[in-house]
Amino acid sequence: MHRARTVKPPSMPRLAAAALAGTAIEFYDFFVYGTAAALVLGPLFFPTFSPVAGTLAAFGTFGVGFVARPLGSVLFGHIGDRHGRRPVLVASLLLTGAATVAVGCVPTYDSIGTAAPVLLLVLRFLQGLGLGGEWGGAVLLTAEHAPAGRRGLWSSFPQIGPAVGFVLANGVMLALSATLSEAQFASWGWRVPFWAAGVLAAAGLWLRSSLAESPQFLGLREHARVPLAEVVRGHWRLVLLTAGALAVGYALFYAVTTWSLAYATERLGVSRTVMLACIMAAVVVKGALTPVAAVLSDRFGRRPLCLAGCAVATVWMFPMIALLSTAEPLLMFLGFLVALIAFVTMFGVIAAYLAELYEPRVRCTGAAVGYNLGGVLGGALTPIVATALADGGGRVPWGVAGYLTGIALLSLGCFALLPETRPVGVVVPEPATG
């Protein structure tokens, strides 16, 4: 007769650090493609197109990753709701890492013709598939271990991962751009960040190898047989509302980090180095403020923070575009900074918010599908639509500002229809003094 083995749960700092590291690595993989699409992929993989059309085509392959993310959330959400959150973290990291390394090995159009962009498209799809599973697994494993009064804080650590991944991806691109000639960067330099993903993925797998399964998952008496069917049948309205609410965050982030990079370097004549530095500085501040927003949500609620951030985004789009159009580094940084502060006010709390909106038996599928559908609405389309609107629209692309304001208004309406979820009757401990 075997005695049941008691598994000691991990400390919250260790669990949060492992979730943050893995999320940072997967988002590094995803973001490095966006930066390459803005800077170099158009001429290398779509050389027969005009410069604007080549950028649009490169952003099209970028958008495929977002289309794949909801599919990944369905695939890995099924695994997470049926077999546990922990297996999702390993499988999604393996898939995204392998696809990213492979992108760095794809020959250009000059070498293999149309097979080059086709391979790029397939690998970008696989990247998105893996990332669609990553977010749900990392966030839910952390949120479901966290004490109710500090759920916002601890579940925000995976949300810092995208900022870390972005700074890593763009830091490598910035270093290469500053040290290599244009010919060297176009020939092989842009591939180095993709190859580095293999080393990062191995490190992430090592960090995640000893994580314990979520206690809420282990405590379920019955698991959903077909999680997606239950989500569609019982939670379809919630999925649509969360997707619409989150669209503004994706639109904001990718307008700042991807579209503006291409627009400023191609149309305004700003150097790659200056643009990458401005964007990276704003993203660093955004990452640092993520736990601050999360702590505020533990004290004042998830919904008020989301409504406030969305309201700021609504009124800031026109000023941000005006500041970008000056091509002055400090003014562009200011425009990006306020936009990303609005972003983090929403997305710093969204991990706890979505975990509380969905019941545990379908949480991995429902939360991840809603989150990643928001990415399709806001992230996949924004670089493409903004590039098309800015083409021929004068020095100040007001059409882009109008488009972003429209998305912000849509999200504001969706947030207004969502309920508050912060646990009531839970005392939030005061910070230690001394």
CSV table of C-alpha atoms in Angstrom, one decimal, residues 71-83 85 88 132-133 227 361-366 368:
chain,number,residue,atom,x,y,z
A,71,LEU,CA,-6.4,28.5,-32.3
A,72,GLY,CA,-3.4,28.0,-30.0
A,73,SER,CA,-5.6,29.0,-27.0
A,74,VAL,CA,-8.2,26.4,-28.0
A,75,LEU,CA,-5.6,23.6,-28.5
A,76,PHE,CA,-3.5,24.3,-25.4
A,77,GLY,CA,-6.6,25.5,-23.4
A,78,HIS,CA,-8.1,22.0,-23.9
A,79,ILE,CA,-4.9,20.5,-22.5
A,80,GLY,CA,-4.9,23.0,-19.6
A,81,ASP,CA,-8.5,22.3,-18.7
A,82,ARG,CA,-8.3,18.5,-19.1
A,83,HIS,CA,-4.7,17.7,-18.0
A,85,ARG,CA,-1.9,24.1,-16.5
A,88,VAL,CA,0.8,23.8,-21.4
A,132,GLY,CA,-1.7,31.4,-27.8
A,133,GLY,CA,-1.2,28.6,-25.2
A,227,PRO,CA,-13.8,22.8,-22.8
A,361,ARG,CA,-13.2,24.0,-15.2
A,362,VAL,CA,-13.1,26.1,-18.4
A,363,ARG,CA,-10.8,28.9,-17.3
A,364,CYS,CA,-7.7,28.0,-19.4
A,365,THR,CA,-9.8,27.8,-22.6
A,366,GLY,CA,-12.2,30.7,-22.0
A,368,ALA,CA,-7.1,32.5,-23.3
